[in-house]
Tab-separated table of C-alpha atoms in Angstrom:
chain	number	residue	atom	x	y	z
A	12	LEU	CA	0.000	0.000	0.000
A	13	GLY	CA	2.847	2.343	0.907
A	14	LEU	CA	4.547	1.736	-2.448
A	15	ASN	CA	1.344	2.416	-4.357
A	16	LEU	CA	0.798	5.615	-2.394
A	17	LYS	CA	4.303	6.743	-3.219
A	18	LYS	CA	3.712	6.085	-6.936
A	19	TYR	CA	0.457	7.996	-6.736
A	20	LYS	CA	2.207	11.005	-5.197
A	21	ILE	CA	4.861	10.902	-7.923
A	22	PHE	CA	2.102	10.749	-10.517
A	23	LEU	CA	0.354	13.777	-8.991
A	24	ILE	CA	3.595	15.733	-9.078
A	25	ALA	CA	4.559	14.613	-12.583
A	26	LEU	CA	1.155	15.197	-14.159
A	27	PRO	CA	1.125	19.020	-13.968
A	28	ILE	CA	4.796	19.144	-14.946
A	29	LEU	CA	4.123	16.967	-17.976
A	30	THR	CA	1.058	19.017	-18.839
A	31	LEU	CA	3.032	22.257	-18.677
A	32	ALA	CA	5.803	20.702	-20.764
A	33	LEU	CA	3.319	19.629	-23.428
A	34	ILE	CA	1.699	23.074	-23.460
A	35	GLY	CA	5.136	24.683	-23.742
A	36	ALA	CA	6.102	22.372	-26.594
A	37	TYR	CA	2.830	23.126	-28.375
A	38	LEU	CA	3.340	26.891	-28.069
A	39	ALA	CA	6.980	26.647	-29.156
A	40	PHE	CA	6.033	24.552	-32.183
A	41	ALA	CA	3.296	27.028	-33.136
A	42	MET	CA	5.701	29.983	-32.923
A	43	PHE	CA	8.264	28.080	-34.964
A	44	LEU	CA	5.708	27.102	-37.603
A	45	ILE	CA	4.349	30.649	-37.938
A	46	ARG	CA	7.847	32.019	-38.320
A	47	VAL	CA	8.919	29.462	-40.924
A	48	SER	CA	5.642	29.367	-42.868
A	49	SER	CA	5.445	33.140	-43.219
A	50	ALA	CA	8.971	33.666	-44.531
A	51	HIS	CA	7.869	34.281	-48.105
A	52	HIS	CA	4.498	35.892	-47.560
A	53	TYR	CA	3.891	39.630	-47.488
A	54	ALA	CA	1.092	42.166	-47.767
A	55	TYR	CA	1.152	45.496	-49.566
A	56	LYS	CA	-1.092	47.133	-46.979
A	57	ASN	CA	1.403	46.259	-44.267
A	58	TYR	CA	4.132	47.800	-46.410
A	59	LEU	CA	2.093	51.002	-46.550
A	60	ILE	CA	2.030	51.544	-42.798
A	61	THR	CA	5.537	50.247	-42.052
A	62	ASN	CA	7.379	52.145	-44.801
A	63	THR	CA	5.810	55.598	-44.542
A	64	THR	CA	6.553	56.339	-40.894
A	65	ASP	CA	8.540	59.442	-41.849
A	66	GLN	CA	5.310	61.243	-42.803
A	67	ASN	CA	2.169	62.392	-41.033
A	68	ARG	CA	-0.618	60.319	-42.516
A	69	ILE	CA	-4.333	59.854	-42.816
A	70	ILE	CA	-4.833	56.134	-42.260
A	71	VAL	CA	-8.101	54.409	-43.124
A	72	GLU	CA	-8.515	51.268	-41.026
A	73	SER	CA	-11.425	48.819	-41.240
A	74	GLY	CA	-12.662	45.814	-43.180
A	75	SER	CA	-13.424	45.517	-46.877
A	76	ASN	CA	-16.049	48.270	-46.944
A	77	SER	CA	-13.118	50.707	-46.969
A	78	TYR	CA	-11.102	48.611	-49.395
A	79	HIS	CA	-13.925	48.977	-51.928
A	80	GLY	CA	-15.389	52.249	-50.697
A	81	ILE	CA	-12.538	54.754	-50.253
A	82	ASN	CA	-10.654	56.727	-52.891
A	83	SER	CA	-7.458	57.475	-51.002
A	84	LEU	CA	-6.036	59.778	-53.642
A	85	MET	CA	-9.122	62.010	-53.375
A	86	LEU	CA	-8.449	62.384	-49.644
A	87	GLU	CA	-4.747	62.872	-50.267
A	88	LYS	CA	-5.327	65.566	-52.863
A	89	HIS	CA	-7.863	67.448	-50.731
A	90	PHE	CA	-5.929	67.444	-47.457
A	91	GLY	CA	-2.421	67.463	-48.934
A	92	LYS	CA	-1.412	64.618	-46.648
A	93	LEU	CA	-0.384	61.057	-47.502
A	94	THR	CA	-3.436	58.802	-47.224
A	95	ILE	CA	-3.205	55.018	-46.980
A	96	ASN	CA	-6.052	52.520	-47.023
A	97	LEU	CA	-5.538	49.512	-44.739
A	98	GLY	CA	-9.079	48.223	-45.258
A	99	ASP	CA	-8.980	44.493	-45.914
A	100	HIS	CA	-11.371	42.034	-44.250
A	101	GLY	CA	-14.018	42.642	-41.602
A	102	GLY	CA	-12.990	39.459	-39.800
A	103	TYR	CA	-9.550	40.683	-38.754
A	104	PRO	CA	-9.782	41.782	-35.096
A	105	LEU	CA	-9.605	45.461	-34.217
A	106	LEU	CA	-7.276	44.760	-31.284
A	107	HIS	CA	-4.641	43.286	-33.600
A	108	ARG	CA	-5.006	46.290	-35.901
A	109	LEU	CA	-4.466	48.563	-32.907
A	110	TYR	CA	-1.299	46.751	-31.851
A	111	ARG	CA	0.067	47.373	-35.353
A	112	ALA	CA	-0.852	51.042	-34.950
A	113	ALA	CA	0.914	51.071	-31.585
A	114	LYS	CA	4.125	49.979	-33.292
A	115	PHE	CA	4.084	52.098	-36.456
A	116	ALA	CA	1.842	55.115	-35.882
A	117	HIS	CA	3.198	58.364	-34.483
A	118	LYS	CA	2.126	61.832	-33.452
A	119	GLY	CA	0.364	63.504	-36.353
A	120	ASP	CA	-1.224	60.341	-37.746
A	121	ILE	CA	-5.026	60.396	-37.892
A	122	PHE	CA	-6.961	57.144	-38.207
A	123	ILE	CA	-10.364	57.085	-39.861
A	124	LEU	CA	-12.423	54.086	-38.757
A	125	PRO	CA	-15.466	53.231	-40.918
A	126	LEU	CA	-15.862	49.989	-38.976
A	127	GLU	CA	-18.320	47.306	-40.017
A	128	TYR	CA	-20.948	46.779	-37.335
A	129	ARG	CA	-19.558	43.385	-36.336
A	130	TYR	CA	-16.668	45.239	-34.670
A	131	TYR	CA	-19.173	46.593	-32.162
A	132	ILE	CA	-21.321	43.451	-31.933
A	133	GLY	CA	-18.856	40.573	-31.590
A	134	ASP	CA	-15.288	41.064	-32.763
A	135	VAL	CA	-14.292	37.379	-32.838
A	136	PRO	CA	-12.119	36.333	-35.819
A	137	PRO	CA	-13.245	33.576	-38.188
A	138	ASP	CA	-11.099	30.492	-38.720
A	139	THR	CA	-9.807	31.963	-41.975
A	140	TYR	CA	-7.981	34.643	-39.990
A	141	TYR	CA	-6.042	32.025	-38.058
A	142	TYR	CA	-5.221	30.213	-41.306
A	143	GLY	CA	-3.767	33.453	-42.646
A	144	ILE	CA	-1.568	34.070	-39.593
A	145	PHE	CA	0.768	31.343	-40.861
A	146	PHE	CA	1.089	33.073	-44.206
A	147	GLU	CA	0.107	36.501	-45.589
A	148	LEU	CA	-1.422	37.771	-42.315
A	149	HIS	CA	1.566	36.963	-40.118
A	150	HIS	CA	2.267	40.676	-39.627
A	151	PHE	CA	-0.758	40.990	-37.329
A	152	TYR	CA	0.685	38.247	-35.136
A	153	ASP	CA	4.245	39.616	-35.355
A	154	TYR	CA	3.309	42.921	-33.711
A	155	LEU	CA	1.426	41.430	-30.761
A	156	PRO	CA	2.868	41.491	-27.237
A	157	PHE	CA	4.103	38.100	-26.044
A	158	LEU	CA	1.084	37.251	-23.895
A	159	GLU	CA	-1.298	38.259	-26.679
A	160	LYS	CA	0.649	35.981	-29.025
A	161	LEU	CA	0.118	33.086	-26.630
A	162	LYS	CA	-3.582	33.879	-26.416
A	163	THR	CA	-3.841	33.986	-30.201
A	164	ILE	CA	-2.033	30.666	-30.572
A	165	SER	CA	-4.415	29.086	-28.061
A	166	GLN	CA	-7.318	30.058	-30.351
A	167	ILE	CA	-5.880	28.607	-33.558
A	168	PRO	CA	-8.032	25.712	-34.823
A	169	PRO	CA	-6.172	22.369	-35.226
A	170	GLN	CA	-6.970	22.280	-38.942
A	171	ALA	CA	-5.088	25.574	-39.367
A	172	PHE	CA	-1.926	23.843	-38.144
A	173	MET	CA	-2.450	21.009	-40.600
A	174	ASN	CA	-2.978	23.494	-43.402
A	175	ALA	CA	0.231	25.313	-42.458
A	176	VAL	CA	2.203	22.068	-42.474
A	177	THR	CA	0.934	20.978	-45.888
A	178	ARG	CA	0.246	24.200	-47.825
A	179	ASP	CA	3.747	25.345	-48.713
A	180	TYR	CA	5.851	22.356	-47.814
A	181	ARG	CA	4.660	20.117	-50.609
A	182	ASP	CA	7.409	21.935	-52.451
A	183	ARG	CA	10.705	20.825	-50.882
A	184	ALA	CA	12.595	23.780	-52.342
A	185	ALA	CA	10.163	26.268	-50.797
A	186	PHE	CA	10.515	24.594	-47.411
A	187	LYS	CA	14.315	24.770	-47.636
A	188	ILE	CA	14.217	28.504	-48.405
A	189	ASN	CA	11.795	29.187	-45.549
A	190	PHE	CA	13.799	27.115	-43.099
A	191	ASN	CA	17.100	28.784	-44.064
A	192	ASN	CA	15.523	32.201	-43.546
A	193	PHE	CA	14.459	31.119	-40.087
A	194	ILE	CA	17.805	29.570	-39.104
A	195	HIS	CA	19.912	32.471	-40.373
A	196	ARG	CA	17.481	35.143	-39.148
A	197	TRP	CA	17.273	36.647	-42.612
A	198	PRO	CA	14.575	39.261	-43.117
A	199	GLN	CA	11.156	37.812	-43.784
A	200	ALA	CA	9.116	38.594	-46.823
A	201	VAL	CA	11.610	40.833	-48.571
A	202	HIS	CA	9.766	42.426	-51.473
A	203	ASP	CA	10.104	45.777	-53.181
A	204	PHE	CA	6.711	47.476	-53.233
A	205	SER	CA	8.142	50.930	-53.916
A	206	PRO	CA	7.069	50.947	-57.611
A	207	ASN	CA	3.456	50.330	-56.549
A	208	PHE	CA	3.641	53.180	-54.073
A	209	LYS	CA	5.260	55.557	-56.572
A	210	ASN	CA	2.498	54.728	-59.032
A	211	GLY	CA	-0.055	56.049	-56.564
A	212	GLU	CA	-1.341	52.758	-55.179
A	213	ARG	CA	-2.554	53.500	-51.656
A	214	GLY	CA	-4.287	50.234	-50.831
A	215	ASP	CA	-7.616	50.823	-52.600
A	216	TYR	CA	-9.330	48.050	-54.511
A	217	GLN	CA	-8.246	47.984	-58.158
A	218	TYR	CA	-11.557	47.828	-59.997
A	219	VAL	CA	-11.465	46.105	-63.391
A	220	GLY	CA	-15.186	45.503	-63.911
A	221	LYS	CA	-18.285	43.996	-62.364
A	222	VAL	CA	-18.130	40.498	-60.948
A	223	ASP	CA	-20.787	38.000	-59.938
A	224	GLU	CA	-22.595	38.734	-56.696
A	225	ALA	CA	-21.366	36.825	-53.665
A	226	ARG	CA	-23.546	34.388	-51.726
A	227	ASP	CA	-23.825	37.039	-49.013
A	228	THR	CA	-26.442	38.813	-51.102
A	229	GLN	CA	-28.784	35.838	-50.728
A	230	MET	CA	-29.361	37.110	-47.195
A	231	PRO	CA	-31.330	40.358	-46.726
A	232	CYS	CA	-28.932	43.275	-46.381
A	233	GLN	CA	-30.189	44.496	-43.006
A	234	GLN	CA	-29.943	41.017	-41.544
A	235	TYR	CA	-26.438	40.636	-42.928
A	236	ILE	CA	-24.889	43.910	-41.789
A	237	PHE	CA	-26.457	43.895	-38.309
A	238	PHE	CA	-26.954	40.260	-37.336
A	239	THR	CA	-24.518	38.166	-39.314
A	240	ASP	CA	-21.156	38.430	-37.625
A	241	PHE	CA	-18.539	35.735	-37.365
A	242	SER	CA	-19.112	35.064	-33.673
A	243	GLY	CA	-22.844	34.482	-34.013
A	244	SER	CA	-23.591	37.252	-31.509
A	245	LYS	CA	-26.853	39.175	-31.600
A	246	ILE	CA	-27.289	42.921	-31.776
A	247	GLY	CA	-25.713	44.844	-28.914
A	248	ILE	CA	-22.326	46.327	-28.048
A	249	ASN	CA	-19.790	43.712	-27.009
A	250	ASP	CA	-17.321	44.148	-24.143
A	251	ILE	CA	-14.493	43.522	-26.603
A	252	PHE	CA	-15.206	46.871	-28.231
A	253	ARG	CA	-15.406	48.610	-24.866
A	254	ARG	CA	-11.932	47.298	-24.023
A	255	ASN	CA	-10.657	48.370	-27.432
A	256	LEU	CA	-11.872	51.912	-26.755
A	257	LYS	CA	-9.776	52.017	-23.573
A	258	PHE	CA	-6.736	50.834	-25.498
A	259	MET	CA	-7.361	53.478	-28.162
A	260	LYS	CA	-7.552	56.172	-25.525
A	261	LYS	CA	-4.200	54.976	-24.209
A	262	LEU	CA	-2.702	55.144	-27.713
A	263	GLU	CA	-3.995	58.672	-28.193
A	264	GLN	CA	-2.432	59.780	-24.925
A	265	GLU	CA	0.895	57.978	-25.315
A	266	LYS	CA	1.530	58.315	-29.063
A	267	GLY	CA	-0.360	61.491	-29.962
A	268	ILE	CA	-2.405	59.827	-32.720
A	269	LYS	CA	-6.089	60.539	-33.321
A	270	PHE	CA	-9.079	58.339	-34.135
A	271	ILE	CA	-12.195	59.405	-36.018
A	272	PHE	CA	-15.104	56.982	-36.308
A	273	THR	CA	-17.637	56.979	-39.119
A	274	TYR	CA	-20.125	54.610	-40.766
A	275	PRO	CA	-19.330	51.764	-43.180
A	276	ALA	CA	-20.116	51.858	-46.887
A	277	VAL	CA	-23.218	49.817	-47.745
A	278	ALA	CA	-25.124	49.254	-51.003
A	279	GLY	CA	-28.595	47.701	-51.055
A	280	ASP	CA	-32.269	48.615	-51.088
A	281	ASP	CA	-33.323	47.384	-47.629
A	282	CYS	CA	-30.184	47.740	-45.520
A	283	TYR	CA	-31.763	50.312	-43.191
A	284	ASP	CA	-35.429	49.625	-43.984
A	285	LEU	CA	-37.395	51.122	-41.083
A	286	ASN	CA	-40.237	48.681	-41.738
A	287	ASP	CA	-38.028	45.704	-40.989
A	288	PRO	CA	-39.107	43.828	-37.808
A	289	HIS	CA	-35.672	44.493	-36.297
A	290	ALA	CA	-35.317	48.088	-37.501
A	291	ALA	CA	-36.097	49.670	-34.132
A	292	ASP	CA	-33.424	47.571	-32.408
A	293	ASN	CA	-30.929	48.332	-35.157
A	294	GLN	CA	-31.538	52.073	-35.006
A	295	LYS	CA	-31.182	52.002	-31.214
A	296	PHE	CA	-27.941	50.088	-31.653
A	297	LEU	CA	-26.568	52.800	-33.948
A	298	LYS	CA	-27.451	55.479	-31.404
A	299	ASP	CA	-25.877	53.434	-28.590
A	300	VAL	CA	-22.658	52.990	-30.591
A	301	LYS	CA	-22.381	56.715	-31.300
A	302	LYS	CA	-23.072	57.596	-27.655
A	303	LEU	CA	-20.514	55.102	-26.342
A	304	ILE	CA	-17.860	56.397	-28.721
A	305	GLU	CA	-18.522	60.019	-27.819
A	306	ASP	CA	-18.777	59.283	-24.091
A	307	ASN	CA	-15.231	57.926	-24.331
A	308	GLY	CA	-13.955	61.144	-25.860
A	309	PHE	CA	-13.871	60.089	-29.502
A	310	GLU	CA	-15.705	61.522	-32.477
A	311	MET	CA	-18.144	59.772	-34.806
A	312	ILE	CA	-18.753	61.897	-37.865
A	313	GLY	CA	-21.609	61.969	-40.346
A	314	ASP	CA	-24.629	59.720	-40.548
A	315	TYR	CA	-25.137	56.202	-41.873
A	316	LYS	CA	-27.037	57.729	-44.804
A	317	ASP	CA	-23.819	59.392	-45.986
A	318	SER	CA	-22.344	55.981	-46.790
A	319	TYR	CA	-25.516	54.217	-47.927
A	320	PHE	CA	-26.255	53.655	-51.623
A	321	PRO	CA	-28.936	51.916	-53.711
A	322	ARG	CA	-28.339	48.343	-54.794
A	323	LYS	CA	-27.384	49.405	-58.346
A	324	PHE	CA	-24.075	50.609	-56.849
A	325	LEU	CA	-23.270	47.189	-55.312
A	326	HIS	CA	-20.119	45.525	-56.624
A	327	ASP	CA	-20.450	41.956	-55.326
A	328	THR	CA	-21.641	42.112	-51.725
A	329	TRP	CA	-23.440	44.502	-49.382
A	330	PHE	CA	-20.288	46.249	-48.115
A	331	HIS	CA	-18.626	46.662	-51.541
A	332	LEU	CA	-19.233	49.670	-53.797
A	333	VAL	CA	-18.528	50.242	-57.470
A	334	PRO	CA	-16.140	53.154	-58.209
A	335	GLU	CA	-18.888	55.707	-58.921
A	336	ALA	CA	-20.385	55.228	-55.446
A	337	ARG	CA	-16.919	54.935	-53.895
A	338	ASP	CA	-16.053	58.421	-55.125
A	339	MET	CA	-19.393	59.875	-53.993
A	340	ARG	CA	-18.887	58.309	-50.581
A	341	THR	CA	-15.323	59.668	-50.380
A	342	GLN	CA	-16.498	63.169	-51.279
A	343	LYS	CA	-19.124	63.053	-48.544
A	344	LEU	CA	-16.487	61.788	-46.118
A	345	ILE	CA	-14.273	64.756	-47.011
A	346	GLU	CA	-17.168	67.130	-46.284
A	347	ASN	CA	-17.775	65.484	-42.911
A	348	LEU	CA	-14.072	65.517	-42.057
A	349	GLU	CA	-14.012	69.251	-42.719
A	350	LYS	CA	-16.594	69.561	-39.921
A	351	SER	CA	-14.524	67.411	-37.573
A	352	LYS	CA	-12.819	68.838	-34.517
A	353	TYR	CA	-9.600	67.616	-36.150
A	354	ALA	CA	-10.228	69.396	-39.464
A	355	LYS	CA	-7.196	71.651	-39.037
A	356	GLU	CA	-4.933	68.722	-38.163
A	357	LEU	CA	-6.150	66.733	-41.145
A	358	HIS	CA	-4.641	69.315	-43.497
A	359	ALA	CA	-0.932	69.287	-44.216
A	360	LYS	CA	0.905	72.117	-42.507
């Protein structure tokens, strides 16, 4: 009995140690795999914010509504200040965007945030975001603090690891290049984007013609923009956004940058239909968002109607505009920015 008790005690001591060792090995492997997998993947939008730090900038940050709905050169021409469009995908978390801003933004930079409503409702990334962290989205992960990196790794779906192992490494030569970059600490994702920048590319969508509508449009617009978010949350302001506001306030105070909120670009005939059964809740939500933002000392300019267009201006989904509407929306944004409390700072000195 005494021998069995002794073995049991050893087991109780060894179990947590083994568990911690396995967790540590898992985290170390994930960090290694992200580093190696991402060695030859890069993003032009990340180039825009990391290679223009010598200038005061207007930076548009949100999901794809800005990618398709902002004409950066119109803003740049009007205000005389470099304007870059970081709009990409509404599933990429605002917190990770803010950590990138914390690293590369500086006093004089002004962020315009036409955030999709999911950022207020339930800012939980889809699985596709975690897939991308191993490849072209690794920059979001790279700029996170250590503990936030661990948290992000803990949320990566198992299938994302399998995808990372198999996606690039079917090609033995590609694996060798990636591994050598990791071992020798050579710079990751070396690519010369300067010709794109000199040609006036500021991160806007390059429109080449109409495409087929996405499956998103099979869902009523109002239901999609207010209720369909990647976390499955219902209408209401999530605590994640409240915490993000506190972090933004800290960034404003410590780095001297500014944030201006506005409404996302939307095209459809029933997106804000007041006869919809949920319209009253949705309108209250919009008022609650504006009040929360302003109560925290930020500014939310304009009205949702300024960025809302009939369905004929839809490119392929509810948040994507064709160029004609994009330019009308940008012009209205310029007019609203001129009424902003930061109007003077928006102009180049």
